[in-house]
Structures are given as C-alpha cells and as structure tokens.
Coordinates of C-alpha atoms and ligand atoms in Angstrom, one line a residue:
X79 CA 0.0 0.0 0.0
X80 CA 1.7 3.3 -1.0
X81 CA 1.4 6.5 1.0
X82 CA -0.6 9.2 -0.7
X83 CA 0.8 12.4 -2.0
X84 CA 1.6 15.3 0.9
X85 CA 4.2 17.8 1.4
X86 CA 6.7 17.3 4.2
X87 CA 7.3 20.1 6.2
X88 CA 10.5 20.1 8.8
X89 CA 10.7 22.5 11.6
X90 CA 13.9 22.5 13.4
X91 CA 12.2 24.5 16.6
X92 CA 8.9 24.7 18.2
X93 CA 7.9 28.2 17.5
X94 CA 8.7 27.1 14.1
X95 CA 6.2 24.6 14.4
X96 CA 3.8 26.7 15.5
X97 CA 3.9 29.1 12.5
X98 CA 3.9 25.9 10.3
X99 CA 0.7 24.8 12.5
X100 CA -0.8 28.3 12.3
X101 CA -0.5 28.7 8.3
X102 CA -1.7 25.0 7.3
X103 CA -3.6 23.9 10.1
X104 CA -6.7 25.7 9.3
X105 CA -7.3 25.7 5.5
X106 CA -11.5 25.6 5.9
X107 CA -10.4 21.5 5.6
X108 CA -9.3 20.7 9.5
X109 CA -7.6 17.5 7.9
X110 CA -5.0 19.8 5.8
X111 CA -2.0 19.1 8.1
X112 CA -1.1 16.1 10.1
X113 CA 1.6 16.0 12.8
X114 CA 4.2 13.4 12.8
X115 CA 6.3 12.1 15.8
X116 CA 7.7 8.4 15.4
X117 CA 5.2 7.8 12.8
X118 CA 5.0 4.2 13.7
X119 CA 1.0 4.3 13.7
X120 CA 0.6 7.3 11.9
X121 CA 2.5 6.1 8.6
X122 CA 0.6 2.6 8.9
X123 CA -2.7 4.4 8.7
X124 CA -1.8 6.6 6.0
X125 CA -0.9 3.8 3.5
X126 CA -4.8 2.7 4.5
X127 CA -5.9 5.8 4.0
X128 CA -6.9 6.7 7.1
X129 CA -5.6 9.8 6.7
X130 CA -4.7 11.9 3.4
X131 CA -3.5 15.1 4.9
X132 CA -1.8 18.3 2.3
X133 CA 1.2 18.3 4.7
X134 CA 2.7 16.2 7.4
X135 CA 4.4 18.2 10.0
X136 CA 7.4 16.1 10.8
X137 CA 8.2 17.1 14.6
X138 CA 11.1 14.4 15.1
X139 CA 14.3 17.4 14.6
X140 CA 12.3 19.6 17.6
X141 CA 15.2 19.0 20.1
X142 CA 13.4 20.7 23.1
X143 CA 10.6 18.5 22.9
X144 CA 13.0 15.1 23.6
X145 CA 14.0 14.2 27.3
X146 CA 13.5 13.7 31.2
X147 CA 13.9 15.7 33.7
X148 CA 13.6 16.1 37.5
X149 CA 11.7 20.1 37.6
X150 CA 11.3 20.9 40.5
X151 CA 9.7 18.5 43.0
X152 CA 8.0 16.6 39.7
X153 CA 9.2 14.7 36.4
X154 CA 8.7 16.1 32.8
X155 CA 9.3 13.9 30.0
X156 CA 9.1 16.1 26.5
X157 CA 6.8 14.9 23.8
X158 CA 9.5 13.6 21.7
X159 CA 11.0 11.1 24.2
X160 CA 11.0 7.7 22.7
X161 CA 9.3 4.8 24.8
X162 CA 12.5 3.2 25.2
X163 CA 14.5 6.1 26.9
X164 CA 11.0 5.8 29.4
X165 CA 11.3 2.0 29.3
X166 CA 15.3 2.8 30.1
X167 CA 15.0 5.7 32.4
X168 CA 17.0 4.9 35.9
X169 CA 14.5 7.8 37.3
X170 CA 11.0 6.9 36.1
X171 CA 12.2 3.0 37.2
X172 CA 12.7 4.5 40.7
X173 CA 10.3 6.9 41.1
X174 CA 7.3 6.3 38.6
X175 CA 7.8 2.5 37.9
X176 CA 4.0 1.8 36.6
X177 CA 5.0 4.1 33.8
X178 CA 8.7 2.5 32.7
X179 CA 6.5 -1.1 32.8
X180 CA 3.8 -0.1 30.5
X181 CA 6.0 1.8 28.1
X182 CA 8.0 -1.2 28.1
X183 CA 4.9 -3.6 27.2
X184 CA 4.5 -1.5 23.6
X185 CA 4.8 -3.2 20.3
X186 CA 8.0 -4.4 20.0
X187 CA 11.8 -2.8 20.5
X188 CA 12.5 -1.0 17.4
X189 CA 8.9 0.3 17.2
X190 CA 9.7 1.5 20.8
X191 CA 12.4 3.5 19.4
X192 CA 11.2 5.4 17.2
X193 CA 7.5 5.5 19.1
X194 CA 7.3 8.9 21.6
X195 CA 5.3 9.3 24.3
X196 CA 3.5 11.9 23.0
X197 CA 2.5 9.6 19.9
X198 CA 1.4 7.4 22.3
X199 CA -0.9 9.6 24.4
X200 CA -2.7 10.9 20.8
X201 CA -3.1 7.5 19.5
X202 CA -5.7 7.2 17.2
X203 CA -8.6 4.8 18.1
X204 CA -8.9 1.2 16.7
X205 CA -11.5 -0.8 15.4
X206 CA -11.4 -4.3 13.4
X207 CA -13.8 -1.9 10.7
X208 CA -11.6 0.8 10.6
X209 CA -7.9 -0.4 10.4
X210 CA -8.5 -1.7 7.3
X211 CA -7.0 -1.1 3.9
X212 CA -9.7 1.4 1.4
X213 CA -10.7 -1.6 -0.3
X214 CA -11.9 -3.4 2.5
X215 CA -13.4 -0.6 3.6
X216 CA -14.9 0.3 1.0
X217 CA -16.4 -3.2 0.0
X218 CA -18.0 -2.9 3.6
X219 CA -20.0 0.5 2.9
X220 CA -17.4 2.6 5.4
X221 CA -18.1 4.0 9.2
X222 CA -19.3 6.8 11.0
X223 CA -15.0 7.0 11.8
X224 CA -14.5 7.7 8.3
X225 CA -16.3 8.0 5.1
X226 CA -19.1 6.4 6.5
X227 CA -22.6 6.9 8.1
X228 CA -23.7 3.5 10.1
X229 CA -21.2 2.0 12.7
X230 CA -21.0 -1.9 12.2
X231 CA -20.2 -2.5 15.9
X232 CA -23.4 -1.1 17.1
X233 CA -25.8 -0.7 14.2
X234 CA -28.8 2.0 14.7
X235 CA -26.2 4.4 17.3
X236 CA -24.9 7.4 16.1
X237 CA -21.8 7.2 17.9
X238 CA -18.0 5.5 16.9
X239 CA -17.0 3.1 20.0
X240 CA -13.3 2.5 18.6
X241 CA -11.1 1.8 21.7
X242 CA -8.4 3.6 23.0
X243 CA -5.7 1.0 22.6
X244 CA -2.7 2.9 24.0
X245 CA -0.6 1.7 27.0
X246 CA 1.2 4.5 28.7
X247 CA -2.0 6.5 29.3
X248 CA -3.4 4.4 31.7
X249 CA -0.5 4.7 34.3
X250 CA -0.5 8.3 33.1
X251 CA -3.7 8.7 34.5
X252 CA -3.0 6.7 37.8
X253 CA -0.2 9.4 38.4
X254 CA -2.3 12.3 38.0
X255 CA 0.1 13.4 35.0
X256 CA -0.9 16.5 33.3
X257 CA 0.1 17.3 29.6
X258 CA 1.1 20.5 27.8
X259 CA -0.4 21.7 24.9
X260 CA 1.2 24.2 22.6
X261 CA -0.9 26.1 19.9
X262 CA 0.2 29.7 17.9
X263 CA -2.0 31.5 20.6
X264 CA 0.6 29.9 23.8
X265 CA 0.6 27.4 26.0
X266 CA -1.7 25.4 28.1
X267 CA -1.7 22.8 30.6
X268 CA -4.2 20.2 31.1
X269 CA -4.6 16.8 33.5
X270 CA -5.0 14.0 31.2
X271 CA -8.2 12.8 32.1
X272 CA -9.7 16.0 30.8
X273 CA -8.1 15.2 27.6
X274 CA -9.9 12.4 26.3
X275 CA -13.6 12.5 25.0
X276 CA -15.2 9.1 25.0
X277 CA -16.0 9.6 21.6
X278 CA -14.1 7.1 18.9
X279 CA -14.1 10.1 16.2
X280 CA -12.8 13.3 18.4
X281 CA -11.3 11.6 20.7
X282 CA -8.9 13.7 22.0
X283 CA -9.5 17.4 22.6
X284 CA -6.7 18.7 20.6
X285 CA -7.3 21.6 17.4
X286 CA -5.5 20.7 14.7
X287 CA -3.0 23.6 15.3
X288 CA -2.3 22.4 18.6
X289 CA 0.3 20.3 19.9
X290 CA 1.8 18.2 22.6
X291 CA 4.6 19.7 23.8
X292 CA 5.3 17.8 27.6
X293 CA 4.2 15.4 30.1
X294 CA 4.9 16.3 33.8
X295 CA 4.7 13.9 36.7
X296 CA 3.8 15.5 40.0
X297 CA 5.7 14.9 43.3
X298 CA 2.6 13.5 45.1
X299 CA 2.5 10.2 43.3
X300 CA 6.0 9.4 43.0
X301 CA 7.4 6.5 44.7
X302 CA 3.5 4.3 44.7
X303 CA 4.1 1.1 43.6
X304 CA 2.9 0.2 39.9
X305 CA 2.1 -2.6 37.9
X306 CA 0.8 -3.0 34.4
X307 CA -1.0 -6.0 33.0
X308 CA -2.3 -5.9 29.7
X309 CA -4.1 -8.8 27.4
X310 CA -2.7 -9.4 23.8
X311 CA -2.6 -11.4 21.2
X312 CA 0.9 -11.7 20.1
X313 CA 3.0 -11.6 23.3
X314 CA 5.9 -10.0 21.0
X315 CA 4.2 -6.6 19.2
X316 CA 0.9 -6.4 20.1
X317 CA -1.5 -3.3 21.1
X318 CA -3.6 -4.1 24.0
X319 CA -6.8 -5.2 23.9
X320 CA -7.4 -4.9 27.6
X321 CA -5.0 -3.3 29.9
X322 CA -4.8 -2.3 33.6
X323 CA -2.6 -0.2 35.4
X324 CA -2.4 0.0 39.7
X325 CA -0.4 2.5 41.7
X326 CA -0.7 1.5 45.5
X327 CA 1.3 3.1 48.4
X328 CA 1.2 1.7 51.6
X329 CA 1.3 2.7 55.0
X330 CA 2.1 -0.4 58.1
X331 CA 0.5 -3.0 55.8
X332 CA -2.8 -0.6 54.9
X333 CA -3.5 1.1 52.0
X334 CA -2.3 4.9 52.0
X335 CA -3.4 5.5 48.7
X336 CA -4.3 3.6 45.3
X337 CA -5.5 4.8 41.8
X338 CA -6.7 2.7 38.9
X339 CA -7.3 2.9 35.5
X340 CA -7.9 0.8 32.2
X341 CA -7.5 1.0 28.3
X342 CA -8.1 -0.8 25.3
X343 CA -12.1 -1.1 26.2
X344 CA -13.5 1.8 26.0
X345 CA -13.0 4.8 23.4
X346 CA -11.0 6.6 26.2
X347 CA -8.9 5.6 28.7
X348 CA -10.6 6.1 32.3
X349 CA -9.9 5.9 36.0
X350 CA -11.7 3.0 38.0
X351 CA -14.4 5.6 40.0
X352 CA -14.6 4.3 43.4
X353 CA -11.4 2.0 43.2
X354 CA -9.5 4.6 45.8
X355 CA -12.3 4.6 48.0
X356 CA -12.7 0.8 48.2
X357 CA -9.3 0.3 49.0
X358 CA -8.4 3.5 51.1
X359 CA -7.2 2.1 55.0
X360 CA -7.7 -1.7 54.1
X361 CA -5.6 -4.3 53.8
X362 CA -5.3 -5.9 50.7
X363 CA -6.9 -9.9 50.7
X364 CA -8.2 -11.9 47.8
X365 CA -11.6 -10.8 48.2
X366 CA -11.0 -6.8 48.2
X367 CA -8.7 -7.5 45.0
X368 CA -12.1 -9.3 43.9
X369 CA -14.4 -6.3 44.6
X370 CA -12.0 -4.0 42.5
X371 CA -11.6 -6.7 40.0
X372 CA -15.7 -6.5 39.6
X373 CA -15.5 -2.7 39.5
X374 CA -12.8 -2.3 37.3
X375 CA -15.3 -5.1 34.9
X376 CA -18.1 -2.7 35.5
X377 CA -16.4 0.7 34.2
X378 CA -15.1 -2.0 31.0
X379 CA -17.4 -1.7 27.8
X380 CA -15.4 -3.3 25.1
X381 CA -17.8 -4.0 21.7
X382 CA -16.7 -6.1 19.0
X383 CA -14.1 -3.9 17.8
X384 CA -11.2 -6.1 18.0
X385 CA -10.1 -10.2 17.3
X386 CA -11.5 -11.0 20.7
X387 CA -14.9 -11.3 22.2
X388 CA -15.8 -8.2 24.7
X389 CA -16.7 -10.9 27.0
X390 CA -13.6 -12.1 27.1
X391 CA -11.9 -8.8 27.5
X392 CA -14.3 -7.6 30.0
X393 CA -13.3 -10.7 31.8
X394 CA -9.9 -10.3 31.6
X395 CA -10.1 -7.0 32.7
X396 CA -11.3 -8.1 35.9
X397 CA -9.0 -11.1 36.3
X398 CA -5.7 -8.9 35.8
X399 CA -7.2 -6.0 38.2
X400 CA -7.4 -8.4 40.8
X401 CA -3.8 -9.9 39.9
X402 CA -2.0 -6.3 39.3
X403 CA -3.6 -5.4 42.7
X404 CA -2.8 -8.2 44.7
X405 CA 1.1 -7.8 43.2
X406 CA 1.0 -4.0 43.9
X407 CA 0.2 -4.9 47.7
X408 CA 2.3 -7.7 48.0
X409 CA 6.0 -7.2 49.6
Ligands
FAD724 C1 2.7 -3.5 14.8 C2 2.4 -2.4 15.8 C3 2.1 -2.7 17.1 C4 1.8 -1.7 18.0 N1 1.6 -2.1 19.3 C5 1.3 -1.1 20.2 C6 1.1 -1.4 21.6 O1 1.3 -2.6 22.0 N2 0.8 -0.4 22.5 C7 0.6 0.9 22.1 O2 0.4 1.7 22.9 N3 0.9 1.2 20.8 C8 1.2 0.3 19.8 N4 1.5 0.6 18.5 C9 1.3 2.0 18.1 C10 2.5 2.9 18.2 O3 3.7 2.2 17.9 C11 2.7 3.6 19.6 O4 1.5 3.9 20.1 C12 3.6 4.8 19.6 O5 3.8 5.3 20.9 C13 3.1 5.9 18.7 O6 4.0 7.0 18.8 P1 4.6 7.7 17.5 O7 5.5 8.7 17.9 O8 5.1 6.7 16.5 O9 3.2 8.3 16.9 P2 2.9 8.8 15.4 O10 2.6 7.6 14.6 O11 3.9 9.7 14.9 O12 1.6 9.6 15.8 C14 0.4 8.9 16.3 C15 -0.7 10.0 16.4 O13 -0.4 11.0 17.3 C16 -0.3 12.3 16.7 N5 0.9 12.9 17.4 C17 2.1 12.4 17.6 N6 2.8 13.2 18.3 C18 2.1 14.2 18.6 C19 2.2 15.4 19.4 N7 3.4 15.7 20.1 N8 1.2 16.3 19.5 C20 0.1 16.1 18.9 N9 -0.2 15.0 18.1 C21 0.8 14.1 18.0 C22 -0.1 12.0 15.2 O14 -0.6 13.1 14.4 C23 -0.9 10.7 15.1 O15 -2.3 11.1 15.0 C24 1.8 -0.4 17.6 C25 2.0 0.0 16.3 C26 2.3 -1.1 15.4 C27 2.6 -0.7 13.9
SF4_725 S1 -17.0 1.4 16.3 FE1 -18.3 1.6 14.5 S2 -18.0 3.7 13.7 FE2 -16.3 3.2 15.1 S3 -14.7 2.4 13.7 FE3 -15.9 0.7 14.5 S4 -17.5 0.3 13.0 FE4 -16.6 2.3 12.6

C-alpha cells in the first residue's frame, strides 16, 4: 500500500512549528495538516488511507521536545521522548515504575524506538472496521469513523465506539500526570483525564493547530508502587486489547493511597471511579482484590471492535485487576 501524496514540512524548533501549524492547520479542511512524531501508527494508517493530509508536520528534529527531567519536586518527559529512553530511564524505574513497565509492554523494540510518548498519548482509536486497507473498507460501505454513516459495531447508534488502545496512558492517568499543549495562541496545561472525550471520532481534545509539547509527573504520586497487565494477542508486538494499570502506596501494611485505570475497552482511557475509596485504609486480601476486579469489569465496555470477544476482554479485565492489585500490595 503506498502513502498518498503530501508535502513534508520540517521544523527545526517549536515556535517554528507553531507558524507551520498556524499557516496549514486551518485551511477551511481541518484534515490539511497532520503531525508526525515516530510515525509508527501514523504512517501505517496513512498507507490505508486513514488519513490523506496536504502536509505532514514532521516534529522528530524539535530538540526541546526530547527528554526527562527532574523540575522541581516533579518529572517532565518532552513529547518527543521515545518509549524506550522511558522503558530505560533509571528515574522513572525508581520513582514512577507503573509508567517505565507499561511503556516497556509496547509493540515491540525497534517500534519503541522510534515511538514517543507523545504519539502514544494521541493515538488514534482502533476498530477491526476501521484499520483496514480502502478496499476493504470500501467493499464494507465505510463507518461513522471515516467516510461512512452507520457504525457496524453497534448498528442503529450514532456514535463511533473504537477503543483507545494505548498503553502509557493508563499509568498516566494513575499518576495524575498533566500534559502541555502548545498552539500559535501559547501554551496550556491540562490533567489528562480532561483530555480524552469518550468519543471514537474526536477523541482527543486537541485543534489541529495544537500540539503536545510535555508530560509532567507530580511529586505526590511518586514513589506508589505500579504494575501493568495488559491482554494481547501476540505476546511479541501487540496493542492491548485490555490493559490495567495499579499505583498503590502503603502505609504499616494498609492502603495509603491507590489509583486505577484501564484502556483498550472503551474509546477513552478512564480511571476506575470508586477503586480509591474501596481500597483507602484496608488491607489488601483476595476478596477486596475481587471487589476492585468486579468494578474495574463494571467501568469495562469493550464492543466487538477487536479479534477477541468483549466478554472475554471484559473478563480479563477483571482477572488482571485483581492480579495487578494483589502484586502492587504484595512485599
Ligand atoms: C505492529 C504495531 C504494534 C503496536 N503495538 C502497540 C502497543 O502494544 N501499544 C501501544 O500503545 N501502541 C502500539 N502501537 C502504536 C505505536 O507504535 C505507539 O502507540 C507509539 O507510541 C506511537 O508513537 P509515534 O511517535 O510513533 O506516533 P505517530 O505515529 O507519529 O503519531 C500517532 C498519532 O499521534 C499524533 N501525534 C504524535 N505526536 C504528537 C504530538 N506531540 N502532538 C500532537 N499529536 C501528536 C499524530 O498526528 C498521530 O495522530 C503499535 C504499532 C504497530 C505498527
Ligand atoms: S466502532 Fe463503529 S463507527 Fe467506530 S470504527 Fe468501528 S465500525 Fe466504525
């Protein structure tokens, strides 16, 4: 499948970017530009003609947006920081470990290489009816995602249920990260659970000349324990199609604080409501790893948009949130 035709533009810095963003971004057609990072799901999807954007803004050479830093009491990780400098990073293994496991459970190693973080937190969403080539598509009459008007998953709704089928976000979300977003008007910070929309198409609140610029991890939820679980198909290079990520700290054996949150079945990635409470000042047994289990099930509503049943996800989503917690209480 060859690409189709664009023009590659190249800044070198970000205001550069910026003017690039703020001249094609908005041409009356909010599909005239497209931003590239490691391109490793956004090159894919343009040979399927996902996407057929006049220009690709090709972020990679931005060296400002690449690294991780301790800033003051908090981490920030720039936009352009491959997953395997997170997967590698001595400080995000020590302080922030849910994040260096889940990064390290993406794809494969040379698509963690070239992947960034900030690819991987404006992942598109997937569906079995979507990621398709054009043909296929179009032999199947399209989606409300693209081209389309009827969604195959749920037939009669007016509303896309892709998944979110990234892997970092989740133990974003359990840290309480916050993001940065950098459009020609400045710059604005936003907690990343107000950055998703539950919505398949616009999925992301993000203009088109907008971009991520940084991640930052606060202070307060450095040091938790984290553990990442995620179901698959191919062990080797496979997105998730049901993930779960725990942070736990402790305090004499009870639970200080804990914060869940799961992806890959539903079209956002979502804290568990009510997991915190649940576990607040208890101690951690088989049956209150159940109880989150069954909640985490409950806030779970995969639809037949990937190889395996939603029952089965669902499922799994439960079994894995009561693993990952009993592991992120054990000693
Ligand atoms: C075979 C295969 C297996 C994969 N398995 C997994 C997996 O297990 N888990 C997983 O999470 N992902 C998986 N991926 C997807 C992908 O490799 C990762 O999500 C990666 O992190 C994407 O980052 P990138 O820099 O390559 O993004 P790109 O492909 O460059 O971009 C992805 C999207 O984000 C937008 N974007 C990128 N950077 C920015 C920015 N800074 N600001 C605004 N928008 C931006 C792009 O416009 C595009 O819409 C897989 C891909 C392939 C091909
Ligand atoms: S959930 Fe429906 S509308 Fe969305 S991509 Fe799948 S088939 Fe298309």
């Amino acid at each position: 499948m060859s690409l189709p035709q664009f023009r590659l533009l190249r800044p070198h810095t970000l205001d550069e970017a910026l003017s690039l963003l703020a001249n094609h971004g908005y041409q009356g057609d909010l599909h005239s530009v497209r931003i590239v990072a490691g391109g490793t799901d956004l090159i894919p999807s343009m040979r399927q003609k996902l996407f057929e954007p006049q220009y690709v803004l090709d972020i990679r050479h931005i060296a400002e947006l690449k690294g991780i830093q301790q800033q003051g009491t908090g981490v920030e990780i720039g936009a352009l920081t491959s997953l395997t400098s997170i997967e590698h990073s001595d400080l995000l293994r020590r302080r922030y470990p849910v994040l260096t496991e889940a990064a390290a459970t993406v794809a494969s190693p040379l698509l963690r290489n070239m992947g960034t973080i900030g690819g991987n937190i404006c992942l598109d969403t997937r569906c079995l009816w979507y990621n398709q080539s054009l043909t296929w598509r179009k032999g199947c009459g399209f989606c409300i995602k693209k081209d389309g008007d009827l969604c195959h998953v749920a037939p009669g709704g007016t509303r896309c249920w892709a998944a979110f089928s990234g892997d970092t976000p989740p133990a974003l979300l359990c840290l309480n990260a916050e993001i940065e977003i950098a459009s020609p008007s400045g710059l604005r910070r936003l907690p990343l659970h107000e950055f998703y929309t539950g919505d398949g198409v616009a999925y992301r609140k993000l203009q088109p000349n907008e971009l991520v610029t940084r991640v930052f991890l606060p202070e307060s939820t450095a040091d938790y324990r984290g553990i990442y679980r995620k179901l698959r198909v191919r062990g080797s290079i496979d997105y998730p199609l049901a993930g779960i990520a725990v942070v736990m700290k402790r305090s004499n054996g009870h639970v200080a604080d804990a914060r869940l949150a799961i992806t890959a079945v539903n079209p956002a990635p979502l804290l568990i409501k009510g997991a915190s409470e649940l576990l607040a000042g208890k101690i951690v047994d088989e049956a209150l790893a159940e109880a989150v289990g069954n909640l985490a099930a409950k806030t779970a509503k995969p639809l037949t948009t990937s190889a395996l049943t939603p029952e089965y996800r669902r499922e799994m989503i439960r079994v894995f949130t009561k693993r990952a917690v009993l592991a992120a209480a054990s000693n």
